[in-house]
């Protein structure tokens, strides 16, 4: 019997999870390559930009340690996001420190462009990031998952541990806060 | 700052930015955008934020995968405290099943007593039926109300026996009840991790 694949012919998450459970360590590499970038984006927007890789690694180590108990009630990615959120919260609790000023990622810099355009772009991005930082932790998670990852409210609810309706309310409240911040 | 009340359209703006709408949905949203300045402004915000949020921090996925594999090998070599915690959490499940078994056996015993009493009570009625004479209904108050244990009248409360004394049908029913008990905790490990690690 052939294993399930994604639309582009790659093994599906379920197939890779089954292979991992069967002792295939290569499956872990594929799953990490497939999902780590999205988890990293999510972690970065959760205010842990200085330790993104460490948190992503912690997320995957925890996930694979619990893989035997993963019953696929949600998608693997949704499950990984919920673990990542827990890791971020654990760190925040442990550190209890103020979120540092947000350095703009170097990958954002448009070095080929005019310096004035770069400055304007950087300032715009700074304001957008500042607007996100003004949200509550739950609002930021919901907003990021909706805008950046295109998740449904049902999936978002599974990540943040709330209802579908509450996730929708969080999204629109977050949007209102962001718009108010940007129009100040 | 005003806001459009059309939440259905506003809910779809992130998907529009990501190019994930079906053609019919996209046409409907674009029709609305043509006449709604608030939604056009919100679309611009969503687009700007999406471009900021979509930038991926630099991470070394190979190193992360190696760490995952290394941790798994270490876990296999030496059980972790997490595994020990799982074993501790498995204890209440066994206790649960034992308690359910005891309750089921006690319930079966009680049913046997009730059934036995019913047989005793039905005897006069059966006799009346056989004699084909009308039954005389005695007023309830003609019999004094007794408080306390019923006197022995051929029915004894027998608590002996056990599952082995049950008929096949009763045993099957009991097993069905036990199998129907959801001893598994119906949440994904992500939710359990803080509990397992005592971090609550």
Short mmCIF file of C-alpha atoms in Angstrom, two decimals:
data_model
loop_
_atom_site.label_atom_id
_atom_site.label_comp_id
_atom_site.label_asym_id
_atom_site.label_seq_id
_atom_site.Cartn_x
_atom_site.Cartn_y
_atom_site.Cartn_z
CA UNK A 1 0.00 0.00 0.00
CA UNK A 2 1.40 3.43 -0.89
CA UNK A 3 1.60 6.03 1.84
CA UNK A 4 -0.55 9.19 1.69
CA UNK A 5 1.06 12.14 -0.05
CA UNK A 6 0.51 15.87 -0.30
CA UNK A 7 -0.66 17.56 -3.50
CA UNK A 8 2.94 17.84 -4.70
CA UNK A 9 3.71 14.17 -4.16
CA UNK A 10 5.57 14.55 -0.88
CA UNK A 11 4.68 12.18 1.98
CA UNK A 12 1.82 13.58 4.07
CA UNK A 13 2.31 14.58 7.69
CA UNK A 14 0.34 11.51 8.79
CA UNK A 15 2.59 9.23 6.76
CA UNK A 16 5.71 10.84 8.19
CA UNK A 17 4.37 10.62 11.73
CA UNK A 18 3.72 6.91 11.16
CA UNK A 19 7.24 6.49 9.79
CA UNK A 20 8.70 8.28 12.82
CA UNK A 21 6.73 6.04 15.14
CA UNK A 22 8.13 3.10 13.21
CA UNK A 23 11.67 4.26 13.91
CA UNK A 24 12.45 6.22 10.73
CA UNK A 25 14.52 9.18 11.94
CA UNK A 26 14.61 10.70 8.45
CA UNK A 27 10.90 11.46 8.89
CA UNK A 28 11.80 13.93 11.64
CA UNK A 29 14.10 15.83 9.30
CA UNK A 30 11.38 16.17 6.67
CA UNK A 31 8.77 17.28 9.20
CA UNK A 32 11.13 19.84 10.72
CA UNK A 33 12.04 21.23 7.29
CA UNK A 34 8.37 21.41 6.40
CA UNK A 35 7.02 23.12 9.52
CA UNK A 36 9.90 24.87 11.29
CA UNK A 37 9.78 28.07 9.18
CA UNK A 38 6.10 28.65 9.99
CA UNK A 39 6.69 27.89 13.65
CA UNK A 40 9.64 30.31 13.62
CA UNK A 41 7.48 33.08 12.13
CA UNK A 42 4.88 32.47 14.78
CA UNK A 43 7.45 32.47 17.59
CA UNK A 44 8.99 35.69 16.27
CA UNK A 45 5.68 37.49 16.45
CA UNK A 46 5.05 36.20 19.95
CA UNK A 47 7.77 38.51 21.25
CA UNK A 48 10.61 35.98 21.46
CA UNK A 49 12.62 37.23 18.52
CA UNK A 50 16.00 36.91 20.20
CA UNK A 51 15.62 33.18 20.89
CA UNK A 52 13.59 32.02 17.92
CA UNK A 53 15.73 29.05 16.94
CA UNK A 54 16.06 27.85 20.50
CA UNK A 55 12.31 28.00 21.01
CA UNK A 56 11.59 26.30 17.69
CA UNK A 57 14.01 23.52 18.63
CA UNK A 58 12.40 23.17 22.06
CA UNK A 59 9.01 23.00 20.36
CA UNK A 60 10.04 20.17 18.05
CA UNK A 61 11.86 18.23 20.77
CA UNK A 62 8.73 18.39 22.93
CA UNK A 63 6.49 17.48 20.02
CA UNK A 64 8.50 14.44 18.98
CA UNK A 65 8.79 13.34 22.61
CA UNK A 66 4.98 13.28 22.72
CA UNK A 67 4.43 11.97 19.21
CA UNK A 68 3.21 8.59 20.47
CA UNK A 69 0.26 10.37 22.04
CA UNK A 70 -0.54 12.59 19.05
CA UNK A 71 -3.90 11.31 17.87
CA UNK A 72 -4.30 13.73 14.96
CA UNK A 73 -7.42 15.33 16.39
CA UNK A 74 -5.93 18.46 14.83
CA UNK A 75 -3.41 18.91 12.06
CA UNK A 76 0.24 18.47 12.96
CA UNK A 77 0.91 22.14 12.23
CA UNK A 78 -1.89 23.27 14.54
CA UNK A 79 -0.49 21.01 17.24
CA UNK A 80 3.03 22.37 16.73
CA UNK A 81 1.76 25.95 17.03
CA UNK A 82 0.02 25.14 20.30
CA UNK A 83 3.25 23.61 21.68
CA UNK A 84 5.25 26.62 20.44
CA UNK A 85 2.85 28.93 22.21
CA UNK A 86 3.28 26.94 25.44
CA UNK A 87 7.06 27.09 25.10
CA UNK A 88 6.90 30.87 24.58
CA UNK A 89 4.69 31.26 27.63
CA UNK A 90 6.97 29.05 29.73
CA UNK A 91 9.93 31.19 28.72
CA UNK A 92 8.07 34.39 29.44
CA UNK A 93 7.13 33.07 32.86
CA UNK A 94 10.70 31.98 33.53
CA UNK A 95 12.27 35.17 32.35
CA UNK A 96 9.64 37.65 33.51
CA UNK A 97 11.49 40.27 31.65
CA UNK A 98 10.36 43.16 29.54
CA UNK A 99 10.12 42.46 25.85
CA UNK A 100 13.20 44.09 24.31
CA UNK A 101 12.97 46.72 21.66
CA UNK A 102 12.23 45.04 18.39
CA UNK A 103 15.15 44.89 16.01
CA UNK A 104 13.93 44.78 12.48
CA UNK A 105 14.99 41.56 10.84
CA UNK A 106 17.88 42.06 8.49
CA UNK A 107 16.02 40.12 5.84
CA UNK A 108 13.60 43.04 5.66
CA UNK A 109 16.24 45.51 4.62
CA UNK A 110 15.99 46.44 0.98
CA UNK A 111 19.63 47.18 0.38
CA UNK A 112 19.20 47.50 -3.38
CA UNK A 113 16.85 50.47 -2.98
CA UNK A 114 17.26 54.12 -2.35
CA UNK A 115 18.36 54.81 1.28
CA UNK A 116 15.38 57.12 1.80
CA UNK A 117 12.97 54.39 0.65
CA UNK A 118 14.70 51.94 2.96
CA UNK A 119 14.34 54.37 5.84
CA UNK A 120 10.65 54.90 5.10
CA UNK A 121 10.06 51.17 4.71
CA UNK A 122 11.88 50.45 7.94
CA UNK A 123 9.89 53.09 9.79
CA UNK A 124 6.64 51.72 8.41
CA UNK A 125 7.59 48.23 9.47
CA UNK A 126 8.62 49.48 12.87
CA UNK A 127 5.18 51.01 13.35
CA UNK A 128 3.49 47.80 12.21
CA UNK A 129 5.58 45.71 14.58
CA UNK A 130 4.92 48.19 17.37
CA UNK A 131 1.21 47.93 16.64
CA UNK A 132 1.43 44.14 17.00
CA UNK A 133 3.40 44.46 20.22
CA UNK A 134 0.55 46.53 21.64
CA UNK A 135 -1.79 43.54 21.40
CA UNK A 136 -2.40 41.05 24.15
CA UNK A 137 -0.59 37.73 23.82
CA UNK A 138 -3.77 35.95 22.74
CA UNK A 139 -4.73 38.68 20.27
CA UNK A 140 -1.26 38.59 18.75
CA UNK A 141 -1.36 34.82 18.38
CA UNK A 142 -4.81 34.90 16.79
CA UNK A 143 -3.95 37.80 14.51
CA UNK A 144 -0.68 36.25 13.36
CA UNK A 145 -2.20 32.85 12.66
CA UNK A 146 -5.01 34.44 10.68
CA UNK A 147 -3.04 36.97 8.65
CA UNK A 148 0.28 35.21 8.26
CA UNK A 149 -0.64 31.53 8.22
CA UNK A 150 -4.15 31.79 6.79
CA UNK A 151 -5.64 29.53 9.46
CA UNK A 152 -9.36 29.11 9.95
CA UNK A 153 -10.91 30.31 13.19
CA UNK A 154 -11.44 26.66 14.12
CA UNK A 155 -7.72 25.90 13.79
CA UNK A 156 -6.78 29.08 15.62
CA UNK A 157 -9.14 28.17 18.44
CA UNK A 158 -7.35 24.81 18.78
CA UNK A 159 -3.98 26.56 19.05
CA UNK A 160 -4.92 29.18 21.63
CA UNK A 161 -7.36 26.98 23.54
CA UNK A 162 -10.56 28.88 22.98
CA UNK A 163 -13.74 28.64 20.94
CA UNK A 164 -14.13 29.43 17.27
CA UNK A 165 -16.38 32.38 18.07
CA UNK A 166 -13.98 33.76 20.65
CA UNK A 167 -11.10 33.47 18.17
CA UNK A 168 -13.09 35.55 15.69
CA UNK A 169 -13.77 38.20 18.34
CA UNK A 170 -10.06 38.28 19.26
CA UNK A 171 -9.16 38.79 15.60
CA UNK A 172 -11.50 41.72 15.08
CA UNK A 173 -10.54 43.32 18.41
CA UNK A 174 -6.89 42.97 17.41
CA UNK A 175 -7.59 44.52 14.02
CA UNK A 176 -9.34 47.45 15.67
CA UNK A 177 -6.38 48.01 18.04
CA UNK A 178 -3.88 47.85 15.20
CA UNK A 179 -5.81 50.34 13.08
CA UNK A 180 -6.22 52.70 16.02
CA UNK A 181 -2.48 52.51 16.73
CA UNK A 182 -1.57 53.20 13.11
CA UNK A 183 -3.96 56.16 12.89
CA UNK A 184 -2.72 57.84 16.06
CA UNK B 1 -12.09 55.67 12.77
CA UNK B 2 -15.12 53.93 11.33
CA UNK B 3 -15.51 50.22 10.75
CA UNK B 4 -17.57 48.32 8.23
CA UNK B 5 -20.18 46.05 9.81
CA UNK B 6 -19.77 43.41 7.13
CA UNK B 7 -17.73 40.90 9.15
CA UNK B 8 -18.13 38.20 6.50
CA UNK B 9 -16.17 40.27 3.99
CA UNK B 10 -13.65 41.46 6.59
CA UNK B 11 -13.04 37.85 7.64
CA UNK B 12 -12.01 37.08 4.07
CA UNK B 13 -9.49 39.91 3.63
CA UNK B 14 -6.46 37.87 4.87
CA UNK B 15 -7.34 35.09 2.43
CA UNK B 16 -7.74 37.67 -0.36
CA UNK B 17 -4.25 38.99 0.37
CA UNK B 18 -2.89 35.44 0.35
CA UNK B 19 -4.67 34.68 -2.93
CA UNK B 20 -6.57 31.80 -1.39
CA UNK B 21 -10.17 32.77 -2.21
CA UNK B 22 -12.32 30.91 -4.69
CA UNK B 23 -13.19 32.99 -7.73
CA UNK B 24 -16.80 33.47 -6.60
CA UNK B 25 -15.69 34.62 -3.13
CA UNK B 26 -13.08 36.91 -4.57
CA UNK B 27 -15.62 38.53 -6.91
CA UNK B 28 -18.00 39.13 -4.00
CA UNK B 29 -15.27 40.65 -1.83
CA UNK B 30 -14.01 42.84 -4.66
CA UNK B 31 -17.55 44.08 -5.36
CA UNK B 32 -17.82 45.11 -1.72
CA UNK B 33 -14.38 46.74 -1.71
CA UNK B 34 -15.40 48.86 -4.69
CA UNK B 35 -18.00 50.62 -2.55
CA UNK B 36 -16.49 50.41 0.98
CA UNK B 37 -13.62 52.71 1.91
CA UNK B 38 -13.35 51.21 5.42
CA UNK B 39 -12.71 47.74 4.04
CA UNK B 40 -10.22 49.11 1.50
CA UNK B 41 -8.33 50.71 4.39
CA UNK B 42 -8.43 47.46 6.35
CA UNK B 43 -7.23 45.53 3.31
CA UNK B 44 -4.21 47.83 3.11
CA UNK B 45 -3.40 47.18 6.79
CA UNK B 46 -3.79 43.42 6.33
CA UNK B 47 -1.52 43.51 3.29
CA UNK B 48 1.19 45.51 5.09
CA UNK B 49 1.09 43.28 8.15
CA UNK B 50 1.08 40.11 6.09
CA UNK B 51 4.29 41.16 4.38
CA UNK B 52 5.93 41.89 7.73
CA UNK B 53 4.68 38.71 9.38
CA UNK B 54 5.59 36.49 6.45
CA UNK B 55 9.30 37.18 6.74
CA UNK B 56 10.90 34.09 8.23
CA UNK B 57 13.65 34.41 10.82
CA UNK B 58 16.84 32.61 9.92
CA UNK B 59 16.87 29.16 11.52
CA UNK B 60 18.97 26.05 10.98
CA UNK B 61 16.41 23.30 10.37
CA UNK B 62 19.11 20.62 10.05
CA UNK B 63 20.41 21.45 13.52
CA UNK B 64 16.87 21.36 14.92
CA UNK B 65 16.23 17.97 13.31
CA UNK B 66 19.48 16.63 14.75
CA UNK B 67 18.44 17.83 18.20
CA UNK B 68 15.09 16.07 17.83
CA UNK B 69 16.73 12.79 16.84
CA UNK B 70 19.37 13.07 19.57
CA UNK B 71 16.71 13.71 22.22
CA UNK B 72 14.70 10.73 20.99
CA UNK B 73 17.74 8.46 21.21
CA UNK B 74 18.46 9.69 24.74
CA UNK B 75 14.86 9.06 25.73
CA UNK B 76 15.05 5.53 24.40
CA UNK B 77 18.31 4.94 26.26
CA UNK B 78 17.02 6.25 29.59
CA UNK B 79 13.36 6.82 30.47
CA UNK B 80 12.77 10.47 31.21
CA UNK B 81 10.87 12.02 34.06
CA UNK B 82 8.16 12.66 31.49
CA UNK B 83 7.82 8.92 30.89
CA UNK B 84 7.73 8.35 34.64
CA UNK B 85 5.02 10.98 34.95
CA UNK B 86 3.04 9.19 32.25
CA UNK B 87 3.34 5.93 34.17
CA UNK B 88 2.15 7.68 37.33
CA UNK B 89 -0.81 9.06 35.41
CA UNK B 90 -1.63 5.58 34.15
CA UNK B 91 -2.27 4.40 37.73
CA UNK B 92 -5.55 6.25 38.20
CA UNK B 93 -6.77 4.72 34.95
CA UNK B 94 -6.31 1.21 36.34
CA UNK B 95 -7.91 2.27 39.61
CA UNK B 96 -10.78 3.70 37.60
CA UNK B 97 -11.38 0.41 35.85
CA UNK B 98 -11.16 -1.55 39.10
CA UNK B 99 -13.72 0.76 40.72
CA UNK B 100 -16.00 0.45 37.70
CA UNK B 101 -15.74 -3.35 37.92
CA UNK B 102 -16.64 -3.32 41.62
CA UNK B 103 -19.62 -1.05 40.99
CA UNK B 104 -20.77 -3.24 38.13
CA UNK B 105 -20.52 -6.42 40.26
CA UNK B 106 -22.36 -4.76 43.15
CA UNK B 107 -24.99 -3.53 40.71
CA UNK B 108 -25.40 -7.03 39.31
CA UNK B 109 -25.86 -8.35 42.88
CA UNK B 110 -28.49 -5.74 43.63
CA UNK B 111 -30.31 -6.58 40.40
CA UNK B 112 -30.33 -10.25 41.41
CA UNK B 113 -31.93 -9.36 44.76
CA UNK B 114 -34.55 -7.18 43.12
CA UNK B 115 -35.34 -9.89 40.61
CA UNK B 116 -35.66 -12.42 43.44
CA UNK B 117 -38.09 -10.14 45.32
CA UNK B 118 -40.15 -9.62 42.21
CA UNK B 119 -40.53 -13.37 41.90
CA UNK B 120 -41.79 -13.61 45.49
CA UNK B 121 -44.30 -10.79 44.99
CA UNK B 122 -45.60 -12.25 41.75
CA UNK B 123 -46.55 -15.59 43.32
CA UNK B 124 -49.94 -14.50 44.82
CA UNK B 125 -50.89 -12.76 41.59
CA UNK B 126 -50.07 -15.92 39.68
CA UNK B 127 -52.22 -17.91 42.06
CA UNK B 128 -55.09 -15.45 41.64
CA UNK B 129 -54.79 -15.79 37.92
CA UNK B 130 -54.86 -19.55 38.13
CA UNK B 131 -57.89 -19.51 40.50
CA UNK B 132 -59.64 -17.14 38.11
CA UNK B 133 -61.14 -15.19 40.99
CA UNK B 134 -61.05 -11.41 41.34
CA UNK B 135 -58.23 -10.10 43.44
CA UNK B 136 -59.14 -8.26 46.61
CA UNK B 137 -57.14 -5.12 46.91
CA UNK B 138 -56.19 -4.45 50.50
CA UNK B 139 -56.04 -0.82 51.58
CA UNK B 140 -52.44 0.23 51.99
CA UNK B 141 -53.05 1.48 55.53
CA UNK B 142 -54.27 -1.95 56.72
CA UNK B 143 -50.65 -3.00 56.92
CA UNK B 144 -48.58 -1.19 59.52
CA UNK B 145 -45.66 0.76 58.21
CA UNK B 146 -42.43 -0.88 59.22
CA UNK B 147 -39.27 1.03 59.58
CA UNK B 148 -36.04 -0.87 59.49
CA UNK B 149 -34.94 -4.08 57.86
CA UNK B 150 -37.55 -6.21 56.23
CA UNK B 151 -38.16 -9.51 57.98
CA UNK B 152 -36.85 -12.56 56.24
CA UNK B 153 -39.51 -13.88 53.94
CA UNK B 154 -37.67 -16.32 51.81
CA UNK B 155 -35.59 -13.62 50.15
CA UNK B 156 -32.01 -13.28 51.25
CA UNK B 157 -29.54 -10.63 50.30
CA UNK B 158 -26.66 -12.63 48.89
CA UNK B 159 -23.52 -10.58 48.20
CA UNK B 160 -21.29 -13.52 47.43
CA UNK B 161 -20.18 -14.55 43.97
CA UNK B 162 -18.71 -12.19 41.45
CA UNK B 163 -18.22 -11.83 37.74
CA UNK B 164 -17.91 -15.59 37.42
CA UNK B 165 -21.49 -15.96 38.66
CA UNK B 166 -22.94 -13.74 35.96
CA UNK B 167 -24.79 -15.20 33.03
CA UNK B 168 -23.18 -14.84 29.62
CA UNK B 169 -25.55 -12.08 28.58
CA UNK B 170 -24.90 -10.12 31.79
CA UNK B 171 -21.18 -10.60 31.41
CA UNK B 172 -21.28 -9.32 27.83
CA UNK B 173 -23.30 -6.33 28.95
CA UNK B 174 -20.80 -5.59 31.72
CA UNK B 175 -17.88 -5.84 29.32
CA UNK B 176 -19.69 -3.51 26.95
CA UNK B 177 -20.08 -0.93 29.72
CA UNK B 178 -16.44 -1.24 30.70
CA UNK B 179 -15.28 -0.86 27.11
CA UNK B 180 -17.48 2.18 26.71
CA UNK B 181 -15.73 3.97 29.56
CA UNK B 182 -13.43 6.62 28.13
CA UNK B 183 -10.37 6.19 30.26
CA UNK B 184 -8.27 8.10 27.74
CA UNK B 185 -7.85 11.79 28.31
CA UNK B 186 -9.36 13.45 25.27
CA UNK B 187 -6.83 16.17 24.64
CA UNK B 188 -3.72 16.31 22.59
CA UNK B 189 -0.37 16.14 24.36
CA UNK B 190 0.18 19.81 23.73
CA UNK B 191 -2.47 20.54 26.29
CA UNK B 192 -1.13 17.90 28.67
CA UNK B 193 2.52 18.84 28.56
CA UNK B 194 2.31 21.51 31.26
CA UNK B 195 0.38 19.08 33.45
CA UNK B 196 2.79 16.22 32.86
CA UNK B 197 5.68 18.43 33.69
CA UNK B 198 4.01 19.79 36.78
CA UNK B 199 4.04 23.26 35.33
CA UNK B 200 0.59 24.42 36.30
#
